[in-house]
PDB file of C-alpha atoms in Angstrom:
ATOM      1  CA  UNK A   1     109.414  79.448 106.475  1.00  0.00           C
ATOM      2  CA  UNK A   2     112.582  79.442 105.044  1.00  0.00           C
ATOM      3  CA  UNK A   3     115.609  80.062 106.845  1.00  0.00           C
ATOM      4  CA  UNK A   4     116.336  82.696 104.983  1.00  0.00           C
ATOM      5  CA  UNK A   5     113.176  84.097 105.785  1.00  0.00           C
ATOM      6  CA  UNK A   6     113.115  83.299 110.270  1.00  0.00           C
ATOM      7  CA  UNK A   7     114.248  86.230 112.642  1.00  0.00           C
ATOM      8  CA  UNK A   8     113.684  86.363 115.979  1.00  0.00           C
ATOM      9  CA  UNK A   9     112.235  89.443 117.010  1.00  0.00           C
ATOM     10  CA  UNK A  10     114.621  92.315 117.404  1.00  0.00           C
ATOM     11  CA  UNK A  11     115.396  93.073 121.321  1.00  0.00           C
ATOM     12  CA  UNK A  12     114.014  97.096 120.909  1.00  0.00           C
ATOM     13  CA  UNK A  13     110.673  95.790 120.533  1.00  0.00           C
ATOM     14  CA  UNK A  14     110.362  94.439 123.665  1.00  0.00           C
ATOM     15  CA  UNK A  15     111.869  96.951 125.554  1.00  0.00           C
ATOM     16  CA  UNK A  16     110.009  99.710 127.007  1.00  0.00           C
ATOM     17  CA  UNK A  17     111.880 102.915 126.615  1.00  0.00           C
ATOM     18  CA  UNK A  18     113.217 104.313 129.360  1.00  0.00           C
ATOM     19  CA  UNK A  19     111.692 107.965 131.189  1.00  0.00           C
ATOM     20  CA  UNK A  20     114.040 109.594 130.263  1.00  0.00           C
ATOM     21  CA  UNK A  21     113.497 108.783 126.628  1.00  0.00           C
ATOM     22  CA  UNK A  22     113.087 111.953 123.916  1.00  0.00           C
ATOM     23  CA  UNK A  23     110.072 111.147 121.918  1.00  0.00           C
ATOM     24  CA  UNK A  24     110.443 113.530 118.681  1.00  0.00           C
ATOM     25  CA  UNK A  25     108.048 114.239 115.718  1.00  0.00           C
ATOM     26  CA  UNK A  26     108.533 111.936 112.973  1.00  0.00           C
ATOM     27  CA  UNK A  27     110.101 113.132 110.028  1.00  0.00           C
ATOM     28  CA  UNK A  28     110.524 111.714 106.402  1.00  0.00           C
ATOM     29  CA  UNK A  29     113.820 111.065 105.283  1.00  0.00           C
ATOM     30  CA  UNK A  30     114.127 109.463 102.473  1.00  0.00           C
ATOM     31  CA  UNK A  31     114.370 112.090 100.027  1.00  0.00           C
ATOM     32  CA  UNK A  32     115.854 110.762  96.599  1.00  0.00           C
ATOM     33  CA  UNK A  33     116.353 107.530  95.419  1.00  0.00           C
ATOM     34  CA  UNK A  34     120.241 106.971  96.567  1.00  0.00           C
ATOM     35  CA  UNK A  35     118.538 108.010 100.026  1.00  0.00           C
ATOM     36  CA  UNK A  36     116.961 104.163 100.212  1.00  0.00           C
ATOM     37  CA  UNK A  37     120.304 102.941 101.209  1.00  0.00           C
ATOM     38  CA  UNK A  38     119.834 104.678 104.059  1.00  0.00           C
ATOM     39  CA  UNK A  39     116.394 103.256 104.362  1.00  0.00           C
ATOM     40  CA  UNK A  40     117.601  99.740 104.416  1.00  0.00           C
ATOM     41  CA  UNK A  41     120.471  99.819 106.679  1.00  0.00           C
ATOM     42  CA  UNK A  42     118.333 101.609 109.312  1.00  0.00           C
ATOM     43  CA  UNK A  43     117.196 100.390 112.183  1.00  0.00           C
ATOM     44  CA  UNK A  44     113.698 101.624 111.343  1.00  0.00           C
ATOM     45  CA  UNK A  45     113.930  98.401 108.559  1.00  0.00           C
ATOM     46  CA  UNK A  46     115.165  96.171 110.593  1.00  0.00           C
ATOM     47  CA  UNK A  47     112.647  96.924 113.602  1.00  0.00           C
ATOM     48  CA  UNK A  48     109.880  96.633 110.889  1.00  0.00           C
ATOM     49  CA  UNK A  49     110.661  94.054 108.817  1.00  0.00           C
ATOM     50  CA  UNK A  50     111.458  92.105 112.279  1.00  0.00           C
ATOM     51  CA  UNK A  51     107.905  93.153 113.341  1.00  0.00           C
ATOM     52  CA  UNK A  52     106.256  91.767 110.522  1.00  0.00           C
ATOM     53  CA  UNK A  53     107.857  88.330 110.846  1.00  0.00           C
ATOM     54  CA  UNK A  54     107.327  87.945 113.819  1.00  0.00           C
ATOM     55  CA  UNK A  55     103.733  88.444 113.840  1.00  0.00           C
ATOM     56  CA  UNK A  56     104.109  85.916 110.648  1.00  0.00           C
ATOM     57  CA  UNK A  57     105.156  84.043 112.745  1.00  0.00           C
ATOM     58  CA  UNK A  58     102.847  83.877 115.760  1.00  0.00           C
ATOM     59  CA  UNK A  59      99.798  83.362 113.522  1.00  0.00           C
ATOM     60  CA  UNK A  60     100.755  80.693 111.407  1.00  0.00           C
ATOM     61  CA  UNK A  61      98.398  77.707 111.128  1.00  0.00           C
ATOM     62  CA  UNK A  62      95.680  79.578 112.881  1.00  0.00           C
ATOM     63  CA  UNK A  63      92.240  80.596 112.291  1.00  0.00           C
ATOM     64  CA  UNK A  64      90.540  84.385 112.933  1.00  0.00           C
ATOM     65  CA  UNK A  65      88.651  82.706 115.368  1.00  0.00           C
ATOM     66  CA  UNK A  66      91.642  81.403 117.706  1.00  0.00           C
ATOM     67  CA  UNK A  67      91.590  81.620 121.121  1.00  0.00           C
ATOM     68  CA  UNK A  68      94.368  83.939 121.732  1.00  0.00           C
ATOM     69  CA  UNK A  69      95.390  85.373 125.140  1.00  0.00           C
ATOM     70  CA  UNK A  70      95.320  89.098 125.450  1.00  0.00           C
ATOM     71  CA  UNK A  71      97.226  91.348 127.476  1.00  0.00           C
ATOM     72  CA  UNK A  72      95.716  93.838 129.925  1.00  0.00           C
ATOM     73  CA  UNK A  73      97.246  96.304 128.108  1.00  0.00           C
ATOM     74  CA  UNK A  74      96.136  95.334 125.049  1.00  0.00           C
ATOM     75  CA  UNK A  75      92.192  95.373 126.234  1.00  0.00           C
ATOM     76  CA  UNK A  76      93.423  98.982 127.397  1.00  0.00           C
ATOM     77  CA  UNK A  77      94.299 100.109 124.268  1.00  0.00           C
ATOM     78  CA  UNK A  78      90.509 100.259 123.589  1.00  0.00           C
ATOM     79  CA  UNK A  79      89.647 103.060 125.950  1.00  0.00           C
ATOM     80  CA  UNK A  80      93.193 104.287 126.092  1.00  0.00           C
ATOM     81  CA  UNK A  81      95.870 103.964 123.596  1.00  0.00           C
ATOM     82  CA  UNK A  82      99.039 104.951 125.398  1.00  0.00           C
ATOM     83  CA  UNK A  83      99.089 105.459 129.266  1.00  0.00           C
ATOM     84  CA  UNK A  84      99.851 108.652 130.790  1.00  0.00           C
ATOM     85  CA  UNK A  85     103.105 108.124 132.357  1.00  0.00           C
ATOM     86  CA  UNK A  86     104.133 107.528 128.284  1.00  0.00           C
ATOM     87  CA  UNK A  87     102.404 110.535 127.758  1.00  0.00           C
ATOM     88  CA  UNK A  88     105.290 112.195 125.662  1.00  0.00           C
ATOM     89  CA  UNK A  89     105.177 109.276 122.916  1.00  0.00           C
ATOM     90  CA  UNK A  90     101.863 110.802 122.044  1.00  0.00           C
ATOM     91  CA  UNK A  91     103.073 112.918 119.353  1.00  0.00           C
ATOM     92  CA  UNK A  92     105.383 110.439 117.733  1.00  0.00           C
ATOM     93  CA  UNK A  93     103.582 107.215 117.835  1.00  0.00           C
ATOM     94  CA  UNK A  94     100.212 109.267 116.768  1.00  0.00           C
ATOM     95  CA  UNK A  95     101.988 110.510 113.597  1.00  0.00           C
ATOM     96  CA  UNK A  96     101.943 107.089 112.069  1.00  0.00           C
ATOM     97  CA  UNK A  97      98.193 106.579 112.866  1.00  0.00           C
ATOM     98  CA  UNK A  98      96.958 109.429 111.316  1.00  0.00           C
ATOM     99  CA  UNK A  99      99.097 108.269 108.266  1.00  0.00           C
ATOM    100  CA  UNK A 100      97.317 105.170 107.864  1.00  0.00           C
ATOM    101  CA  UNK A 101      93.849 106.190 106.635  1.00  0.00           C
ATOM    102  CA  UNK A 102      94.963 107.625 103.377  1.00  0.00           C
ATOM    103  CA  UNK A 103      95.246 110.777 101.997  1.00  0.00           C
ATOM    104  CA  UNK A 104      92.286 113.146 102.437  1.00  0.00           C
ATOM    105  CA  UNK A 105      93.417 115.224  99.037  1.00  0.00           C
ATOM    106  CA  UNK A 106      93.669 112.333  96.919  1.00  0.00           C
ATOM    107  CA  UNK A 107      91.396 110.678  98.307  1.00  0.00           C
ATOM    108  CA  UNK A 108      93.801 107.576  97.785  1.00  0.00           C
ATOM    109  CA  UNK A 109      94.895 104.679  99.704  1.00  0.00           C
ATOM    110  CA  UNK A 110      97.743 101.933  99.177  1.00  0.00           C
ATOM    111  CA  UNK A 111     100.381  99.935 101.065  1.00  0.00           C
ATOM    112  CA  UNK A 112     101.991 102.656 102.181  1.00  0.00           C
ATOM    113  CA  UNK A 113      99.246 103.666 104.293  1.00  0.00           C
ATOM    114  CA  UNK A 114      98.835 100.150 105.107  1.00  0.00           C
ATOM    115  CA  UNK A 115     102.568 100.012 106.703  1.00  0.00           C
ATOM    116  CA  UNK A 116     102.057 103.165 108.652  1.00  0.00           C
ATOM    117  CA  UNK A 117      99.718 101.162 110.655  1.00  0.00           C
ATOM    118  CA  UNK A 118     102.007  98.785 110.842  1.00  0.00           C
ATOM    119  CA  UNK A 119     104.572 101.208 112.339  1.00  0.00           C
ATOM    120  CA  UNK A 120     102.164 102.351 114.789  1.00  0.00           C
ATOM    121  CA  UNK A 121     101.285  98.970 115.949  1.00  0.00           C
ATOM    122  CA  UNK A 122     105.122  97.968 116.257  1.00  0.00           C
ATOM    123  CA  UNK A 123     105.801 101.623 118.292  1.00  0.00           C
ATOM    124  CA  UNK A 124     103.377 100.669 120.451  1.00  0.00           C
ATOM    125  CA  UNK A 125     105.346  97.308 121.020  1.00  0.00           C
ATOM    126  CA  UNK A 126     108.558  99.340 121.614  1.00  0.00           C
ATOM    127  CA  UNK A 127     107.191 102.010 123.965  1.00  0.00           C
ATOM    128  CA  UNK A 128     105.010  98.446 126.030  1.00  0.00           C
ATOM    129  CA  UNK A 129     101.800  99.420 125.607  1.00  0.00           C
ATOM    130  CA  UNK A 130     101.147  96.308 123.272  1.00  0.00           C
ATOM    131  CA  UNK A 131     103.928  92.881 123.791  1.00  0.00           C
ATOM    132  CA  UNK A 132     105.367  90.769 121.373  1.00  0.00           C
ATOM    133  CA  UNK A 133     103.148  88.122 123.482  1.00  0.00           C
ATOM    134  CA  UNK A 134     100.369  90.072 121.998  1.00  0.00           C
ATOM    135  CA  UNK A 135     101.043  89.136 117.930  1.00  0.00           C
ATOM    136  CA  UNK A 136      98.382  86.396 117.562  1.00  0.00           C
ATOM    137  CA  UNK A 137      95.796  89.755 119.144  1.00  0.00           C
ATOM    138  CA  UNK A 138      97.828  92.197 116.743  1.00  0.00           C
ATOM    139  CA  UNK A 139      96.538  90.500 113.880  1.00  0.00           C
ATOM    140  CA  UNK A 140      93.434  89.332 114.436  1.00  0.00           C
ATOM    141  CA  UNK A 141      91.994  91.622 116.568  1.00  0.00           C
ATOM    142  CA  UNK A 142      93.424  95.002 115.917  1.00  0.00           C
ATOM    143  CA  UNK A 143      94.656  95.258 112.033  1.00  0.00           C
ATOM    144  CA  UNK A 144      91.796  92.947 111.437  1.00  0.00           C
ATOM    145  CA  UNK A 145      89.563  95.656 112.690  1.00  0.00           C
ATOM    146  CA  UNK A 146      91.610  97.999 110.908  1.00  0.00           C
ATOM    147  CA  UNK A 147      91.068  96.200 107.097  1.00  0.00           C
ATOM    148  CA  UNK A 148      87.323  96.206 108.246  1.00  0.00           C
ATOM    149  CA  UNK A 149      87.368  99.875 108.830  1.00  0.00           C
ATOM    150  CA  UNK A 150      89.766 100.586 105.502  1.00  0.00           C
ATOM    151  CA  UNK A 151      87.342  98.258 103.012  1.00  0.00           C
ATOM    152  CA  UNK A 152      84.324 100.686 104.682  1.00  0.00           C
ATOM    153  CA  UNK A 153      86.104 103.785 103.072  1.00  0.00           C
ATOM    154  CA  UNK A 154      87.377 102.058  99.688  1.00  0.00           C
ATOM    155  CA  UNK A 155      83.786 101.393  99.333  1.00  0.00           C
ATOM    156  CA  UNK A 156      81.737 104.298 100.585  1.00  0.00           C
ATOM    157  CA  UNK A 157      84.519 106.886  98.927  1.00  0.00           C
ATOM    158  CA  UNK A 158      85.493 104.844  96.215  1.00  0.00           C
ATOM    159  CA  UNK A 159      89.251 105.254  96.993  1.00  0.00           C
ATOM    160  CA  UNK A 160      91.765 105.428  94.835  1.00  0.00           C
ATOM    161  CA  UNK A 161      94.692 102.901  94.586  1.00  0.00           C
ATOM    162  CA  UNK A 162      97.721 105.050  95.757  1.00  0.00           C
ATOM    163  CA  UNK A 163     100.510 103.791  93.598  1.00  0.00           C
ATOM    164  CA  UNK A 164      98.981 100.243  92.065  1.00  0.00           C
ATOM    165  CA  UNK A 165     100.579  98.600  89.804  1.00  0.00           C
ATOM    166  CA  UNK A 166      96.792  97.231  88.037  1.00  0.00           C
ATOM    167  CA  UNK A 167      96.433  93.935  87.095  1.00  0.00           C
ATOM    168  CA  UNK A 168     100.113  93.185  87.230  1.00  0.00           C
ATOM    169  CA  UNK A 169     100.026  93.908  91.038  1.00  0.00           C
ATOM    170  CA  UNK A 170      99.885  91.833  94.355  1.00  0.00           C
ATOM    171  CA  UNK A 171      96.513  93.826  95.188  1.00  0.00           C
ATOM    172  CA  UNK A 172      95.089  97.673  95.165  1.00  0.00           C
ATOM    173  CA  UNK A 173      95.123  98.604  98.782  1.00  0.00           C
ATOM    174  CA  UNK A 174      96.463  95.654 100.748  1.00  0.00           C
ATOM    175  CA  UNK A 175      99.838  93.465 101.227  1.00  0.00           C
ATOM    176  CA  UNK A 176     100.201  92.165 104.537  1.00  0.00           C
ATOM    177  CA  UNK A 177      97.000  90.276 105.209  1.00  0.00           C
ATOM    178  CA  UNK A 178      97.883  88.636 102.134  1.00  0.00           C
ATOM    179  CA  UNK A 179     101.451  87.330 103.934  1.00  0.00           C
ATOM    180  CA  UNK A 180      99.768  86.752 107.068  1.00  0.00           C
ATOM    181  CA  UNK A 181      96.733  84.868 105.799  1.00  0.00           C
ATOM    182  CA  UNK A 182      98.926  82.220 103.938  1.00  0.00           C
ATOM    183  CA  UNK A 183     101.088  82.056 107.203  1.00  0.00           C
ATOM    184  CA  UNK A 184      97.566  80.941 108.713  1.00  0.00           C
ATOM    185  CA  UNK A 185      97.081  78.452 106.262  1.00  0.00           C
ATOM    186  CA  UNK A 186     100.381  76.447 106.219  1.00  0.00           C
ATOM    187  CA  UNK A 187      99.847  72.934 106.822  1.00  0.00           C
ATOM    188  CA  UNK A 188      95.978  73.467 107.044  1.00  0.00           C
ATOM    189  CA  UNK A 189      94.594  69.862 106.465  1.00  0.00           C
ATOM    190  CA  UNK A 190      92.648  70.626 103.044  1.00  0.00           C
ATOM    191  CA  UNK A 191      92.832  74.088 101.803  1.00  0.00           C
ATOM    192  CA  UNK A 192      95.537  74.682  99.161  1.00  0.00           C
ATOM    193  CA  UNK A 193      96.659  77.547  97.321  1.00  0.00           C
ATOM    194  CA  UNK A 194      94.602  76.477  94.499  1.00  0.00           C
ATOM    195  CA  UNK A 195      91.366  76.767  96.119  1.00  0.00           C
ATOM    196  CA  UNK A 196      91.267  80.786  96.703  1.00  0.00           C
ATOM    197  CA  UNK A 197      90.021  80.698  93.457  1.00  0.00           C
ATOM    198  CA  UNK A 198      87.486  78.329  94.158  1.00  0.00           C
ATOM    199  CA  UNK A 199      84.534  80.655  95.126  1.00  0.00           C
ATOM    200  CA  UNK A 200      82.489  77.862  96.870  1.00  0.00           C
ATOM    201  CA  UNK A 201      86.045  77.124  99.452  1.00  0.00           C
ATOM    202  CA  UNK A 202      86.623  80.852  99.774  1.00  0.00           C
ATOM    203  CA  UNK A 203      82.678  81.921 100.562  1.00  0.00           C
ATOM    204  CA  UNK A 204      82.946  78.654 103.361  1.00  0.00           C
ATOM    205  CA  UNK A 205      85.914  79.449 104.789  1.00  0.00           C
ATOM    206  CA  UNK A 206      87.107  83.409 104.522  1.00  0.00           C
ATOM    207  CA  UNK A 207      85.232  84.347 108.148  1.00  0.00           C
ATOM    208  CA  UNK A 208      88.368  81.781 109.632  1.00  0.00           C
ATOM    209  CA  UNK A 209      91.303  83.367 107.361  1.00  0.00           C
ATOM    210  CA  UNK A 210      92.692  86.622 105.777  1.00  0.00           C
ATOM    211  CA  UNK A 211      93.831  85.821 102.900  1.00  0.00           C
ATOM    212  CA  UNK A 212      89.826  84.537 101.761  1.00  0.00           C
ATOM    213  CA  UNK A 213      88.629  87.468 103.285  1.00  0.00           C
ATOM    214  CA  UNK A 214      91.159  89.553 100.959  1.00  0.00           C
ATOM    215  CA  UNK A 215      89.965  87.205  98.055  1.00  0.00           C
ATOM    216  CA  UNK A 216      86.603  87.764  98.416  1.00  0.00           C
ATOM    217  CA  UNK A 217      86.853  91.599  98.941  1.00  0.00           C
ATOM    218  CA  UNK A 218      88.575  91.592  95.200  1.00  0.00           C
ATOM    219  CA  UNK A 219      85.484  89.946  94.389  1.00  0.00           C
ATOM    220  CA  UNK A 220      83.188  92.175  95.435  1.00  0.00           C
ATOM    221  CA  UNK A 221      85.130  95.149  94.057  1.00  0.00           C
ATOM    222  CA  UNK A 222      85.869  93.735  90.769  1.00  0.00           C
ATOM    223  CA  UNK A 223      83.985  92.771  87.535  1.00  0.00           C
ATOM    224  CA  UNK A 224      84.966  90.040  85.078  1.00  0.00           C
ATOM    225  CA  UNK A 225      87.339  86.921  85.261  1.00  0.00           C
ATOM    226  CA  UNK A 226      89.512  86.761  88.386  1.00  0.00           C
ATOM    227  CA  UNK A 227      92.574  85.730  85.982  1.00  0.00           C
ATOM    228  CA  UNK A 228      91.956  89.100  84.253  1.00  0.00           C
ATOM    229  CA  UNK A 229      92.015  91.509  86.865  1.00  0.00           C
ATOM    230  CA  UNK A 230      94.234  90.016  89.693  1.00  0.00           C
ATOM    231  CA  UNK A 231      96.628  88.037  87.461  1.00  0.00           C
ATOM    232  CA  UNK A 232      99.529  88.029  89.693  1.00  0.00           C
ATOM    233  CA  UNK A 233      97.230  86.339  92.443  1.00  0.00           C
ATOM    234  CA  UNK A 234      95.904  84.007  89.852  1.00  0.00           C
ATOM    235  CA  UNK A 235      99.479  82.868  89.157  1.00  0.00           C
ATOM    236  CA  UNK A 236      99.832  82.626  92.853  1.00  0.00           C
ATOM    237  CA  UNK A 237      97.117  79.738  93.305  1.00  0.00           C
ATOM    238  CA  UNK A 238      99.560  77.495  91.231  1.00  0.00           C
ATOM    239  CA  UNK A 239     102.237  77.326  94.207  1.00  0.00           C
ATOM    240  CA  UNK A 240     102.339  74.093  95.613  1.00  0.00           C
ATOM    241  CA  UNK A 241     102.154  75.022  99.210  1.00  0.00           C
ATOM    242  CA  UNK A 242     101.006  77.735 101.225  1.00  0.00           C
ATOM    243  CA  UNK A 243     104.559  77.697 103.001  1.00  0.00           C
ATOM    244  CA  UNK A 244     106.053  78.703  99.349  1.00  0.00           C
ATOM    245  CA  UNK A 245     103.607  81.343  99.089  1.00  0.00           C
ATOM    246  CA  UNK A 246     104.333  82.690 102.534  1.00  0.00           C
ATOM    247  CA  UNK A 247     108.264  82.826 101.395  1.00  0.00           C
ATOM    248  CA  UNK A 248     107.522  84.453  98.213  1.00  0.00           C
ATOM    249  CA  UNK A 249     105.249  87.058  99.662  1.00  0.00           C
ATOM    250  CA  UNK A 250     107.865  87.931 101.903  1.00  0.00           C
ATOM    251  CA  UNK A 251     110.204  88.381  99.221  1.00  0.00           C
ATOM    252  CA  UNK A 252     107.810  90.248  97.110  1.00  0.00           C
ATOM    253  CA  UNK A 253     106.956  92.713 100.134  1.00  0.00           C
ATOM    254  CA  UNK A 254     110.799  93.781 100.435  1.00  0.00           C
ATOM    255  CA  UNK A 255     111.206  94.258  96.850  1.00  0.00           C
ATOM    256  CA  UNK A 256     108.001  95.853  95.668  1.00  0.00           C
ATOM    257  CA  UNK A 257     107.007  97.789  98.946  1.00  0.00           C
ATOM    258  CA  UNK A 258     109.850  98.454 101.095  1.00  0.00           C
ATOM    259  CA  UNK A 259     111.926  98.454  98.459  1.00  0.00           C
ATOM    260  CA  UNK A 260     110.377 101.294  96.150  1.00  0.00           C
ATOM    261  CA  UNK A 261     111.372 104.553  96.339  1.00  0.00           C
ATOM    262  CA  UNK A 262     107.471 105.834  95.794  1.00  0.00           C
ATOM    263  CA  UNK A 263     106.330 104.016  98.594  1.00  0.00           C
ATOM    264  CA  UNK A 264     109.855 104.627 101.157  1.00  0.00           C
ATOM    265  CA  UNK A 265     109.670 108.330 100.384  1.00  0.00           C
ATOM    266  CA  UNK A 266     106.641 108.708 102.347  1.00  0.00           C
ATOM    267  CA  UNK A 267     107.932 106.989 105.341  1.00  0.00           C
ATOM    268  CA  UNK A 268     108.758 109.047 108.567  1.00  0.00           C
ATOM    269  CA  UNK A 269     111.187 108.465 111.359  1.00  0.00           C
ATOM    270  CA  UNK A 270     111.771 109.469 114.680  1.00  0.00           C
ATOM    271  CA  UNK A 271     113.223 108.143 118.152  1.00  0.00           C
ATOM    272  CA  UNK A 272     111.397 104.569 118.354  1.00  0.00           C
ATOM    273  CA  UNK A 273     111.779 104.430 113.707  1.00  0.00           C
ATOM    274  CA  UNK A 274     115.161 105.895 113.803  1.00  0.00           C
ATOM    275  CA  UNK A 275     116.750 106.435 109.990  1.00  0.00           C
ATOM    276  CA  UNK A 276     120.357 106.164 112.107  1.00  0.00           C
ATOM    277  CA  UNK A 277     122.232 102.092 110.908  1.00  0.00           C
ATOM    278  CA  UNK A 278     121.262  99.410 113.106  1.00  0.00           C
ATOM    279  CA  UNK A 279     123.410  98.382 116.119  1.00  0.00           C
ATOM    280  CA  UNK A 280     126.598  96.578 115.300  1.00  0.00           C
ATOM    281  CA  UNK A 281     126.632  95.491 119.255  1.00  0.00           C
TER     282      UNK A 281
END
C-alpha cells in the first residue's frame, strides 16, 4: 500500500466509551452539497475511512479460509449483539444496521447501504463489543456473511441498483469486497489481476477470495461479454499488480462513494459518527 494510502487505526476505535457516555439517535446531516465539507473534515470520515484501512490492512495476503483468532466477544455477537451494561448504544448503533439492507420502498440497494454496515461494524469497535484484533473475523466472517445474505435478496427480489453508474461503474451493489479482496491477493504466488477474467482461475479459486467471489456473482447476474457490461473492472485486470489495484480502489472509494453528495446525503451521525471536525489534539 502506498504511503499515501497507510493509517494506523484511529485511537476512538479502540476505546470503549465510557458509562457515562450519551448515546443519541443518528441523524443525517449532510443536507446540500457545500454540506460535504463538513462531511470530510468530520470525525465520522476519519473514524471510517480509518476503519476501512485498517481492516485492508489486516487481511491482506490472506485467504477466506484463514485461521483467524476470534474474540469472545466476537463469538457473542452471535447470540447477543451488544451487552447489557452498553445497553443505551442500542438505539444508535442499531440505526446503521437497519440501514444496510436497502430500502424497502425502492426496493433498491447500493454502496450506500453497503457502508452503513460498515458503520455498524466500526460502532461496534468503538463501543468494544468487536476489537480492532478482530479485523481478519470482521471480514471474513461477519460482512462475508453479510454479502451472502445481500446477493440472497438481489436475487430473490431482483433489487435495484441504488445510484449505479451502469457499465461505467466499479459494480451495482458492492465496493468494499472489491478493495478488500485485492488486499487478499497482494503478493499471492500466481494469481494476477489479469486472471479475474479468466473464468477457469476465478471458478477454482473464488471460495478462498472476495474479489472472485464478487467476479463470479457479476457472472451469474449478467448476460453477454464481461468487457461489455463491467467495463471499468475489465480495464482493471490490466493493472500490473494487485497492490496497484488495492491503491486505486482506495482512491476510487473516496472519490466516487464517500465523496458523492447522492451517496453522503444519506449518511447519519450521532455520538460514536459525530459530524463535529476531528481532534486537533
Amino acid at each position: 500500500m502506498a504511503e499515501g494510502e497507510r493509517q494506523s487505526p484511529p485511537d476512538s476505535l479502540e476505546d470503549t466509551p465510557p458509562a457515562t457516555q450519551n448515546f443519541i439517535i443518528p441523524k443525517k446531516e449532510i443536507h446540500t452539497v457545500p454540506d460535504m465539507g463538513k462531511w470530510k473534515r468530520s470525525q465520522a470520515y476519519a473514524d471510517y475511512i480509518g476503519f476501512i484501512l485498517t481492516l485492508n490492512e489486516g487481511v491482506k495476503g490472506k485467504k477466506l479460509t484463514f485461521e483467524y483468532r476470534v474474540s469472545e466477544e466476537a463469538e457473542d455477537l452471535v447470540a447477543t449483539v451488544v451487552p447489557a451494561h452498553l445497553a443505551a448504544a442500542v438505539p444508535e448503533v442499531s440505526v446503521y444496521l437497519k440501514e444496510s439492507v436497502g430500502n424497502s420502498t425502492r426496493i433498491d440497494y447500493g454502496t450506500g447501504h453497503e457502508a452503513a454496515f460498515a458503520a455498524f461494524l466500526c460502532c461496534l469497535c468503538k463501543i468494544g463489543v468487536l476489537r480492532v484484533d478482530d479485523q481478519i473475523a470482521i471480514v471474513f466472517k461477519v460482512f462475508n456473511r453479510y454479502l451472502e445474505v445481500m446477493r440472497k435478496l438481489q436475487k430473490t427480489y431482483r433489487m435495484e441498483p441504488a445510484g449505479s453508474q451502469g457499465v461505467w461503474g466499479l459494480d451495482d451493489f458492492q465496493f468494499l469486497p472489491f478493495i478488500w479482496g485485492s488486499s487478499q491477493l497482494i503478493d499471492h504466488p500466481f494469481l494476477e489481476p489479469r486472471h479475474f477474467v479468466d473464468e477457469k482461475a476465478v471458478n477454482e479459486n473464488h471460495k478462498d477470495y472476495m474479489f472472485l467471489e464478487c467476479i463470479l456473482f457479476i457472472t451469474e447476474m449478467k448476460t453477454g461479454p464481461f468487457a461489455e457490461h463491467s467495463n471499468q473492472l475489465w480495464n482493471i485486470s490490466a493493472v500490473p499488480s494487485w497492490s496497484k489495484v488495492n491503491q486505486g480502489l482506495i482512491r476510487m472509494y473516496k472519490a466516487e462513494c464517500l465523496e458523492k453528495f447522492p451517496v453522503i446525503q444519506h449518511f447519519k451521525f450521532g455520538s460514536l459518527l459525530p459530524i463535529h471536525p476531528v481532534s486537533s489534539c
